[in-house]
CSV table of C-alpha atoms in Angstrom, one decimal:
chain,number,residue,atom,x,y,z
A,150,UNK,CA,61.5,66.3,-27.7
A,151,UNK,CA,64.5,63.9,-27.5
A,152,UNK,CA,66.9,66.8,-28.3
A,153,UNK,CA,65.3,68.8,-25.5
A,154,UNK,CA,65.7,65.9,-23.1
A,155,UNK,CA,69.4,65.5,-24.0
A,156,UNK,CA,69.9,69.2,-23.4
A,157,UNK,CA,68.0,69.0,-20.1
A,158,UNK,CA,70.1,66.1,-18.8
A,159,UNK,CA,73.3,67.9,-19.4
A,160,UNK,CA,72.3,70.0,-16.4
A,161,UNK,CA,72.0,66.9,-14.2
A,162,UNK,CA,74.4,64.3,-13.0
A,163,UNK,CA,73.0,60.8,-13.5
A,164,UNK,CA,69.7,62.3,-14.5
A,165,UNK,CA,69.2,63.9,-11.1
A,166,UNK,CA,68.3,67.6,-10.6
A,167,UNK,CA,71.2,70.1,-10.3
A,168,UNK,CA,68.8,73.0,-10.0
A,169,UNK,CA,66.3,74.1,-12.6
A,170,UNK,CA,67.7,75.1,-16.0
A,171,UNK,CA,66.9,78.6,-17.4
A,172,UNK,CA,64.3,77.2,-19.8
A,173,UNK,CA,62.6,74.8,-17.4
A,174,UNK,CA,59.4,76.9,-17.3
A,175,UNK,CA,59.0,77.2,-21.1
A,176,UNK,CA,56.7,74.8,-22.8
A,177,UNK,CA,59.7,72.9,-24.3
A,178,UNK,CA,61.4,72.8,-20.9
A,179,UNK,CA,58.3,71.3,-19.2
A,180,UNK,CA,57.9,68.7,-21.9
A,181,UNK,CA,61.6,67.8,-21.4
A,182,UNK,CA,61.2,67.6,-17.7
A,183,UNK,CA,58.2,65.4,-18.1
A,184,UNK,CA,60.4,62.8,-19.8
A,185,UNK,CA,62.9,62.9,-16.9
A,186,UNK,CA,60.2,62.6,-14.3
A,187,UNK,CA,58.5,59.7,-16.0
A,188,UNK,CA,61.5,57.7,-16.9
A,189,UNK,CA,64.3,58.3,-14.3
A,190,UNK,CA,64.0,57.1,-10.7
A,191,UNK,CA,67.1,59.0,-9.7
A,192,UNK,CA,65.7,62.2,-11.0
A,193,UNK,CA,62.4,61.7,-9.1
A,194,UNK,CA,64.3,60.9,-5.8
A,195,UNK,CA,66.5,63.9,-6.1
A,196,UNK,CA,63.7,66.3,-7.2
A,197,UNK,CA,61.7,65.1,-4.2
A,198,UNK,CA,64.5,65.6,-1.7
A,199,UNK,CA,65.2,69.1,-3.1
A,200,UNK,CA,61.5,70.1,-2.9
A,201,UNK,CA,61.1,69.3,0.8
A,202,UNK,CA,62.0,72.4,2.8
A,203,UNK,CA,62.2,70.8,6.2
A,204,UNK,CA,63.3,67.2,6.2
A,205,UNK,CA,62.3,66.7,9.8
A,206,UNK,CA,58.6,67.2,9.7
A,207,UNK,CA,56.1,64.3,9.3
A,208,UNK,CA,55.3,65.1,5.7
A,209,UNK,CA,58.9,65.0,4.7
A,210,UNK,CA,59.9,62.0,6.7
A,211,UNK,CA,57.1,59.9,5.2
A,212,UNK,CA,58.3,60.8,1.7
A,213,UNK,CA,62.0,60.4,2.3
A,214,UNK,CA,61.4,56.9,3.8
A,215,UNK,CA,59.1,55.7,1.1
A,216,UNK,CA,59.4,57.6,-2.2
A,217,UNK,CA,61.9,57.3,-5.1
A,218,UNK,CA,63.4,54.0,-4.0
A,219,UNK,CA,63.0,52.4,-7.4
A,220,UNK,CA,61.8,48.9,-6.5
A,221,UNK,CA,60.9,49.5,-2.8
A,222,UNK,CA,58.5,51.6,-0.8
A,223,UNK,CA,55.8,53.5,-2.6
A,224,UNK,CA,57.5,52.7,-6.0
A,225,UNK,CA,56.6,49.0,-5.5
A,226,UNK,CA,52.9,49.8,-5.2
A,227,UNK,CA,50.7,48.7,-8.1
A,228,UNK,CA,49.8,51.3,-10.6
A,229,UNK,CA,46.1,52.1,-10.7
A,230,UNK,CA,44.0,53.8,-13.4
A,231,UNK,CA,40.4,53.7,-12.1
A,232,UNK,CA,37.2,53.4,-13.9
A,233,UNK,CA,35.4,56.5,-12.7
A,234,UNK,CA,32.5,58.8,-13.6
A,235,UNK,CA,31.3,62.1,-12.3
A,236,UNK,CA,28.1,62.0,-10.4
A,237,UNK,CA,25.3,63.6,-12.4
A,238,UNK,CA,21.6,64.0,-11.5
A,239,UNK,CA,20.7,60.4,-12.6
A,240,UNK,CA,23.5,58.8,-10.6
A,241,UNK,CA,22.8,61.0,-7.6
A,242,UNK,CA,19.1,59.9,-7.6
A,243,UNK,CA,20.3,56.2,-7.8
A,244,UNK,CA,22.6,56.8,-4.8
A,245,UNK,CA,19.6,58.3,-2.9
A,246,UNK,CA,17.8,55.0,-3.6
A,247,UNK,CA,20.7,53.0,-2.3
A,248,UNK,CA,22.1,51.9,-5.7
A,249,UNK,CA,25.8,52.7,-6.3
A,250,UNK,CA,27.4,51.4,-9.4
A,251,UNK,CA,29.2,52.5,-12.5
A,252,UNK,CA,27.2,52.9,-15.7
A,253,UNK,CA,27.7,49.9,-18.0
A,254,UNK,CA,30.7,50.3,-20.3
A,255,UNK,CA,32.6,52.9,-18.2
A,256,UNK,CA,36.1,52.9,-19.5
A,257,UNK,CA,39.3,53.6,-17.4
A,258,UNK,CA,40.0,57.3,-16.9
A,259,UNK,CA,43.2,57.0,-19.1
A,260,UNK,CA,43.8,54.9,-22.2
A,261,UNK,CA,47.6,54.6,-21.5
A,262,UNK,CA,48.7,56.7,-24.4
A,263,UNK,CA,51.2,59.3,-23.2
A,264,UNK,CA,50.4,62.9,-24.3
A,265,UNK,CA,53.0,64.6,-26.6
A,266,UNK,CA,51.9,68.2,-26.6
A,267,UNK,CA,51.1,70.6,-23.7
A,268,UNK,CA,47.5,70.9,-24.9
A,269,UNK,CA,47.2,67.1,-24.6
A,270,UNK,CA,48.7,67.1,-21.1
A,271,UNK,CA,46.3,69.8,-19.9
A,272,UNK,CA,43.3,68.0,-21.4
A,273,UNK,CA,44.3,64.8,-19.6
A,274,UNK,CA,44.9,66.8,-16.4
A,275,UNK,CA,41.4,68.1,-16.4
A,276,UNK,CA,40.1,64.6,-16.5
A,277,UNK,CA,42.3,63.7,-13.5
A,278,UNK,CA,41.2,66.9,-11.6
A,279,UNK,CA,37.5,65.9,-11.9
A,280,UNK,CA,37.6,62.1,-12.0
A,281,UNK,CA,40.6,60.6,-10.3
A,282,UNK,CA,39.5,59.6,-6.8
A,283,UNK,CA,41.6,60.6,-3.8
A,284,UNK,CA,39.7,58.0,-1.7
A,285,UNK,CA,36.3,56.5,-1.0
A,286,UNK,CA,34.2,58.9,1.0
A,287,UNK,CA,31.1,57.7,2.9
A,288,UNK,CA,30.4,61.3,4.1
A,289,UNK,CA,30.1,62.7,0.6
A,290,UNK,CA,28.1,59.6,-0.4
A,291,UNK,CA,25.7,60.4,2.5
A,292,UNK,CA,25.5,64.1,1.3
A,293,UNK,CA,24.7,63.0,-2.2
A,294,UNK,CA,22.0,60.6,-1.0
A,295,UNK,CA,20.5,63.3,1.2
A,296,UNK,CA,20.7,66.4,-1.0
A,297,UNK,CA,19.1,68.7,1.5
A,298,UNK,CA,21.7,67.9,4.1
A,299,UNK,CA,24.5,67.8,1.5
A,300,UNK,CA,23.6,71.2,0.1
A,301,UNK,CA,23.3,72.7,3.6
A,302,UNK,CA,26.9,72.0,4.1
A,303,UNK,CA,28.2,73.1,0.7
A,304,UNK,CA,27.9,69.9,-1.3
A,305,UNK,CA,26.3,71.6,-4.2
A,306,UNK,CA,25.2,70.7,-7.7
A,307,UNK,CA,25.7,72.7,-10.9
A,308,UNK,CA,23.0,73.7,-13.3
A,309,UNK,CA,23.1,70.3,-14.9
A,310,UNK,CA,22.7,68.4,-11.7
A,311,UNK,CA,26.4,67.3,-11.5
A,312,UNK,CA,28.1,67.2,-8.1
A,313,UNK,CA,31.6,68.5,-8.9
A,314,UNK,CA,34.2,66.6,-7.0
A,315,UNK,CA,32.1,63.5,-6.4
A,316,UNK,CA,32.5,60.4,-8.4
A,317,UNK,CA,31.5,56.7,-8.5
A,318,UNK,CA,34.5,54.6,-9.1
A,319,UNK,CA,35.8,51.0,-8.9
A,320,UNK,CA,38.2,50.9,-6.0
A,321,UNK,CA,41.5,49.0,-5.8
A,322,UNK,CA,39.6,46.1,-4.1
A,323,UNK,CA,37.0,46.0,-6.9
A,324,UNK,CA,34.2,47.6,-4.9
A,325,UNK,CA,32.2,50.3,-6.7
A,326,UNK,CA,31.7,53.2,-4.3
A,327,UNK,CA,31.6,57.0,-4.0
A,328,UNK,CA,34.8,59.0,-3.9
A,329,UNK,CA,36.1,62.5,-3.9
A,330,UNK,CA,38.4,64.3,-6.3
A,331,UNK,CA,40.3,67.6,-6.3
A,332,UNK,CA,37.2,69.4,-7.6
A,333,UNK,CA,35.4,68.9,-4.3
A,334,UNK,CA,37.4,71.6,-2.6
A,335,UNK,CA,38.7,73.6,-5.7
A,336,UNK,CA,35.7,74.3,-7.8
A,337,UNK,CA,33.3,76.9,-6.5
A,338,UNK,CA,30.2,78.8,-7.6
A,339,UNK,CA,31.1,82.2,-8.7
A,340,UNK,CA,28.9,84.6,-10.8
A,341,UNK,CA,26.3,81.8,-11.4
A,342,UNK,CA,28.9,79.3,-12.7
A,343,UNK,CA,31.6,77.1,-11.4
A,344,UNK,CA,35.0,78.6,-11.2
A,345,UNK,CA,37.6,75.9,-11.5
A,346,UNK,CA,40.5,76.4,-9.2
A,347,UNK,CA,38.6,78.6,-6.8
A,348,UNK,CA,38.3,77.4,-3.2
A,349,UNK,CA,34.9,76.2,-2.2
A,350,UNK,CA,34.6,78.3,0.9
A,351,UNK,CA,31.0,77.2,1.7
A,352,UNK,CA,32.0,73.5,2.0
A,353,UNK,CA,31.7,72.6,5.7
A,354,UNK,CA,33.2,69.1,5.5
A,355,UNK,CA,33.5,68.7,9.3
A,356,UNK,CA,29.8,69.5,9.8
A,357,UNK,CA,28.9,67.1,7.0
A,358,UNK,CA,30.8,64.3,8.7
A,359,UNK,CA,29.1,65.1,12.0
A,360,UNK,CA,25.7,64.9,10.3
A,361,UNK,CA,26.6,61.5,8.8
A,362,UNK,CA,27.3,60.1,12.3
A,363,UNK,CA,24.2,61.7,13.8
A,364,UNK,CA,21.9,60.4,11.1
A,365,UNK,CA,23.4,56.9,10.7
A,366,UNK,CA,24.3,56.1,14.3
A,367,UNK,CA,27.9,55.2,13.2
A,368,UNK,CA,30.0,55.9,16.3
A,369,UNK,CA,32.6,58.6,16.3
A,370,UNK,CA,35.3,59.4,18.8
A,371,UNK,CA,34.0,62.4,20.9
A,372,UNK,CA,37.2,64.2,20.6
A,373,UNK,CA,37.3,63.9,16.8
A,374,UNK,CA,33.7,65.0,16.7
A,375,UNK,CA,34.6,68.1,18.8
A,376,UNK,CA,37.5,68.9,16.5
A,377,UNK,CA,35.4,68.5,13.3
A,378,UNK,CA,32.9,71.0,14.8
A,379,UNK,CA,35.6,73.7,15.0
A,380,UNK,CA,36.5,73.6,11.3
A,381,UNK,CA,33.7,75.6,9.9
A,382,UNK,CA,33.0,76.4,6.2
A,383,UNK,CA,36.0,76.3,3.9
A,384,UNK,CA,38.4,74.8,6.4
A,385,UNK,CA,39.7,71.4,7.3
A,386,UNK,CA,42.4,69.8,9.4
A,387,UNK,CA,44.2,67.4,7.0
A,388,UNK,CA,47.7,67.4,8.5
A,389,UNK,CA,49.4,64.3,9.8
A,390,UNK,CA,49.9,65.2,13.4
A,391,UNK,CA,47.5,65.5,16.4
A,392,UNK,CA,47.7,69.2,16.7
A,393,UNK,CA,44.7,71.4,16.0
A,394,UNK,CA,45.5,73.5,12.9
A,395,UNK,CA,42.7,73.6,10.4
A,396,UNK,CA,43.5,75.6,7.3
A,397,UNK,CA,41.4,77.5,4.8
A,398,UNK,CA,41.0,75.8,1.4
A,399,UNK,CA,43.3,77.8,-0.9
A,400,UNK,CA,42.6,79.0,-4.4
A,401,UNK,CA,44.8,77.3,-7.0
A,402,UNK,CA,45.5,80.3,-9.2
A,403,UNK,CA,49.0,81.5,-10.1
A,404,UNK,CA,50.8,78.3,-8.9
A,405,UNK,CA,53.2,78.5,-11.9
A,406,UNK,CA,54.7,81.7,-10.5
A,407,UNK,CA,54.8,80.7,-6.8
A,408,UNK,CA,58.2,79.6,-5.4
A,409,UNK,CA,56.5,77.7,-2.6
A,410,UNK,CA,53.6,75.3,-2.3
A,411,UNK,CA,51.2,74.9,0.7
A,412,UNK,CA,50.4,77.6,3.2
A,413,UNK,CA,53.3,76.6,5.5
A,414,UNK,CA,55.8,76.6,2.6
A,415,UNK,CA,56.3,72.9,2.9
A,416,UNK,CA,57.4,72.4,-0.7
A,417,UNK,CA,60.0,74.4,-2.6
A,418,UNK,CA,58.5,74.9,-6.0
A,419,UNK,CA,61.6,75.6,-8.2
A,420,UNK,CA,60.6,73.3,-11.1
A,421,UNK,CA,57.5,71.6,-12.5
A,422,UNK,CA,58.5,68.2,-11.0
A,423,UNK,CA,57.9,69.6,-7.5
A,424,UNK,CA,54.2,70.0,-8.2
A,425,UNK,CA,53.9,66.7,-10.0
A,426,UNK,CA,55.6,64.9,-7.1
A,427,UNK,CA,53.2,66.7,-4.6
A,428,UNK,CA,50.2,65.4,-6.6
A,429,UNK,CA,51.6,61.9,-7.0
A,430,UNK,CA,52.3,61.4,-3.3
A,431,UNK,CA,49.1,63.1,-2.3
A,432,UNK,CA,47.1,60.6,-4.3
A,433,UNK,CA,48.9,57.5,-3.0
A,434,UNK,CA,48.9,58.7,0.5
A,435,UNK,CA,45.2,59.6,0.4
A,436,UNK,CA,44.2,56.1,-0.7
A,437,UNK,CA,46.1,54.6,2.3
A,438,UNK,CA,49.1,53.6,0.2
A,439,UNK,CA,47.3,50.7,-1.6
A,440,UNK,CA,48.2,51.9,-5.1
A,441,UNK,CA,49.9,54.7,-6.9
A,442,UNK,CA,48.6,56.7,-9.9
A,443,UNK,CA,50.4,56.4,-13.2
A,444,UNK,CA,52.9,59.2,-13.2
A,445,UNK,CA,51.5,60.5,-16.4
A,446,UNK,CA,48.4,61.4,-14.5
A,447,UNK,CA,50.3,63.2,-11.8
A,448,UNK,CA,52.2,65.2,-14.4
A,449,UNK,CA,49.0,65.9,-16.3
A,450,UNK,CA,47.2,67.3,-13.3
A,451,UNK,CA,50.2,69.5,-12.5
A,452,UNK,CA,50.0,70.9,-16.1
A,453,UNK,CA,46.3,71.5,-15.7
A,454,UNK,CA,46.8,73.4,-12.5
A,455,UNK,CA,49.3,75.6,-14.1
A,456,UNK,CA,46.7,76.4,-16.8
A,457,UNK,CA,44.0,77.6,-14.4
A,458,UNK,CA,43.1,81.3,-14.5
A,459,UNK,CA,40.5,83.2,-12.4
A,460,UNK,CA,39.6,85.4,-15.4
A,461,UNK,CA,39.7,89.2,-15.3
A,462,UNK,CA,38.7,90.9,-12.1
A,463,UNK,CA,35.8,93.3,-12.3
A,464,UNK,CA,36.7,96.9,-13.3
A,465,UNK,CA,37.0,99.2,-10.3
A,466,UNK,CA,34.0,101.5,-9.6
A,467,UNK,CA,36.5,104.3,-9.1
A,468,UNK,CA,39.5,103.9,-11.4
A,469,UNK,CA,41.3,106.9,-10.0
A,470,UNK,CA,41.1,105.5,-6.5
A,471,UNK,CA,42.4,102.1,-7.7
A,472,UNK,CA,45.3,103.9,-9.4
A,473,UNK,CA,46.2,105.6,-6.1
A,474,UNK,CA,45.8,102.2,-4.4
A,475,UNK,CA,48.2,100.6,-6.8
A,476,UNK,CA,50.8,103.1,-5.8
A,477,UNK,CA,50.1,102.4,-2.1
A,478,UNK,CA,50.4,98.6,-2.8
A,479,UNK,CA,53.8,99.1,-4.5
A,480,UNK,CA,55.0,101.1,-1.5
A,481,UNK,CA,53.6,99.0,1.3
A,482,UNK,CA,53.1,95.4,0.1
A,483,UNK,CA,55.6,94.4,-2.5
A,484,UNK,CA,58.3,93.4,0.0
A,485,UNK,CA,56.3,90.2,0.5
A,486,UNK,CA,53.8,90.2,-2.4
A,487,UNK,CA,56.4,90.8,-5.2
A,488,UNK,CA,55.9,88.3,-7.9
A,489,UNK,CA,53.7,88.7,-11.0
A,490,UNK,CA,50.6,87.0,-9.3
A,491,UNK,CA,51.0,89.0,-6.1
A,492,UNK,CA,52.5,86.2,-4.1
A,493,UNK,CA,56.1,85.8,-3.0
A,494,UNK,CA,58.7,83.8,-1.1
A,495,UNK,CA,57.9,82.2,2.2
A,496,UNK,CA,58.2,84.5,5.2
A,497,UNK,CA,59.0,83.8,8.8
A,498,UNK,CA,55.9,83.0,10.8
A,499,UNK,CA,57.3,85.0,13.6
A,500,UNK,CA,57.6,88.1,11.4
A,501,UNK,CA,54.1,87.7,10.0
A,502,UNK,CA,52.8,87.3,13.5
A,503,UNK,CA,49.6,85.3,12.7
A,504,UNK,CA,48.6,82.1,14.5
A,505,UNK,CA,51.8,80.0,14.3
A,506,UNK,CA,50.2,76.6,14.8
A,507,UNK,CA,50.5,75.4,11.2
A,508,UNK,CA,53.9,76.9,10.6
A,509,UNK,CA,55.5,75.3,13.6
A,510,UNK,CA,53.5,72.1,13.7
A,511,UNK,CA,55.1,68.7,13.6
A,512,UNK,CA,53.1,67.7,10.5
A,513,UNK,CA,54.2,70.2,7.8
A,514,UNK,CA,55.9,72.9,9.8
A,515,UNK,CA,58.7,75.0,8.4
A,516,UNK,CA,58.6,78.0,10.6
A,517,UNK,CA,57.3,79.9,7.5
A,518,UNK,CA,54.1,81.1,5.8
A,519,UNK,CA,53.7,81.6,2.1
A,520,UNK,CA,52.2,85.0,0.9
A,521,UNK,CA,49.3,83.9,-1.2
A,522,UNK,CA,48.7,85.0,-4.8
A,523,UNK,CA,46.5,88.0,-4.9
A,524,UNK,CA,44.4,87.0,-7.9
A,525,UNK,CA,40.6,87.7,-7.6
A,526,UNK,CA,41.5,88.5,-4.0
A,527,UNK,CA,38.1,90.1,-3.3
A,528,UNK,CA,36.6,86.6,-3.8
A,529,UNK,CA,39.3,84.8,-1.7
A,530,UNK,CA,38.0,85.8,1.7
A,531,UNK,CA,38.3,84.8,4.5
A,532,UNK,CA,42.0,85.6,4.8
A,533,UNK,CA,45.1,84.3,6.5
A,534,UNK,CA,46.1,80.6,6.3
A,535,UNK,CA,43.3,79.7,8.8
A,536,UNK,CA,40.6,81.9,7.3
A,537,UNK,CA,40.4,84.1,10.4
A,538,UNK,CA,39.7,87.5,8.7
A,539,UNK,CA,36.3,87.9,7.0
A,540,UNK,CA,37.0,90.7,4.5
A,541,UNK,CA,39.4,93.3,3.2
A,542,UNK,CA,38.0,96.0,5.5
A,543,UNK,CA,38.8,94.0,8.6
A,544,UNK,CA,42.2,92.9,7.2
A,545,UNK,CA,43.3,96.5,7.4
A,546,UNK,CA,41.4,97.5,10.5
A,547,UNK,CA,43.0,97.8,13.9
A,548,UNK,CA,39.7,96.7,15.4
A,549,UNK,CA,40.6,93.1,14.7
A,550,UNK,CA,43.5,93.3,17.1
A,551,UNK,CA,41.2,94.2,20.0
A,552,UNK,CA,40.1,91.8,22.7
A,553,UNK,CA,36.4,92.3,21.9
A,554,UNK,CA,36.7,91.6,18.2
A,555,UNK,CA,33.8,89.3,17.2
A,556,UNK,CA,33.7,89.2,13.4
A,557,UNK,CA,36.2,86.4,12.8
A,558,UNK,CA,34.8,83.2,11.2
A,559,UNK,CA,36.9,81.2,13.7
A,560,UNK,CA,35.7,82.6,16.9
A,561,UNK,CA,35.7,85.8,19.1
A,562,UNK,CA,38.8,87.5,20.3
A,563,UNK,CA,41.7,89.3,18.6
A,564,UNK,CA,43.1,88.2,15.3
A,565,UNK,CA,46.7,89.2,15.5
A,566,UNK,CA,49.5,89.5,13.1
A,567,UNK,CA,49.9,90.8,9.5
A,568,UNK,CA,49.9,94.4,10.8
A,569,UNK,CA,50.9,95.6,7.4
A,570,UNK,CA,48.7,98.5,6.3
A,571,UNK,CA,46.8,98.7,9.5
A,572,UNK,CA,48.3,102.2,10.2
A,573,UNK,CA,47.2,103.7,6.9
A,574,UNK,CA,44.9,106.7,6.8
A,575,UNK,CA,41.2,106.0,6.1
A,576,UNK,CA,41.6,107.4,2.6
A,577,UNK,CA,44.6,105.3,1.8
A,578,UNK,CA,42.9,102.2,3.1
A,579,UNK,CA,39.9,102.8,0.9
A,580,UNK,CA,42.2,103.3,-2.2
A,581,UNK,CA,44.2,100.2,-1.4
A,582,UNK,CA,41.1,98.1,-1.1
A,583,UNK,CA,39.7,99.5,-4.3
A,584,UNK,CA,42.9,98.4,-6.1
A,585,UNK,CA,42.9,94.9,-4.5
A,586,UNK,CA,39.3,94.4,-5.6
A,587,UNK,CA,40.4,95.1,-9.2
A,588,UNK,CA,43.2,92.5,-9.2
């Protein structure tokens, strides 16, 4: 690994990125980049700056002013490896009885031993995905304690009684409490099992929060209450500004091949460090900048996300139609959806023509939208960055452009933009949808 690191640093000046080397996406290249990310503050700073597409939005300004400053800013925060355990049936019952506490003998999530192989990084990343708390969450605690309410809003349990994405952990201040992890939004029921990396589109987090306030009497600002009520299942407004731009929870498949991260293309994803930096800063920002995760854990969860796969899509019921649909896809769709997972480079929001609020927002705006990966696309509905189109049939139907359109999950009225494929014949549309369902 040391030889690989030496080769890697030849492409950098002072250990800082000079653009990704040809082998950066190989396993050897990623292990080498791990060393640079973990040990070199200059590399991290330069990689962060290179990954931010628009340095003037709030997301970027926060990071530019606080990250990669060696002994200042977020780098000066204490490193935190929590004691954390997933909530199973027994712990959920205890929470329902008002008892929140870690089981005796719960060890820290990580033992401090740095992985050496990719398999070890991925295994550690899985633990982070399910067990590293983004923050304490009284709303999820309320949903676990009141399972009928929680399950009504998508806080579901698997066959063993586990609540994926919910943990009990010892917080930075020493309090043992309920928190949420990546799995809360990115592990969903599919085919009678949990699909890791799939968006949990039945999670209505806004409605769960409203139920908490209604049942407990804890006051909530009326305007915030109104806004949470507009989110709906599978959507949330997590941006840093005051604009109203709830987004659909995305699937996490195919990230390795996407040149851009987030729906608005906020992050240029030209090397693995870009995703690790996104995870690191997301964790420390979510816990109100009280502590930062060990960078080994940020790198590990990035490697785990790269490993996620949706599995094979179901075979088409009409293979000949799917074959014709693939030809139509190649002709009509690959200008934007051109990479190996059906995603592509960020596109001007003006060209796409869909609701521009997120793309031009002060929080994370770039003026762009990212074409999503088209893996298990049949299961990825509703579509668009804001979940405005309910299914593939409506995606390609001119009816959704009409004033009286009323099938959108986000309200009545036309759903404009992404006119690609709308003018196809009925037969071509059916063939294209047959192909997309087989991806």
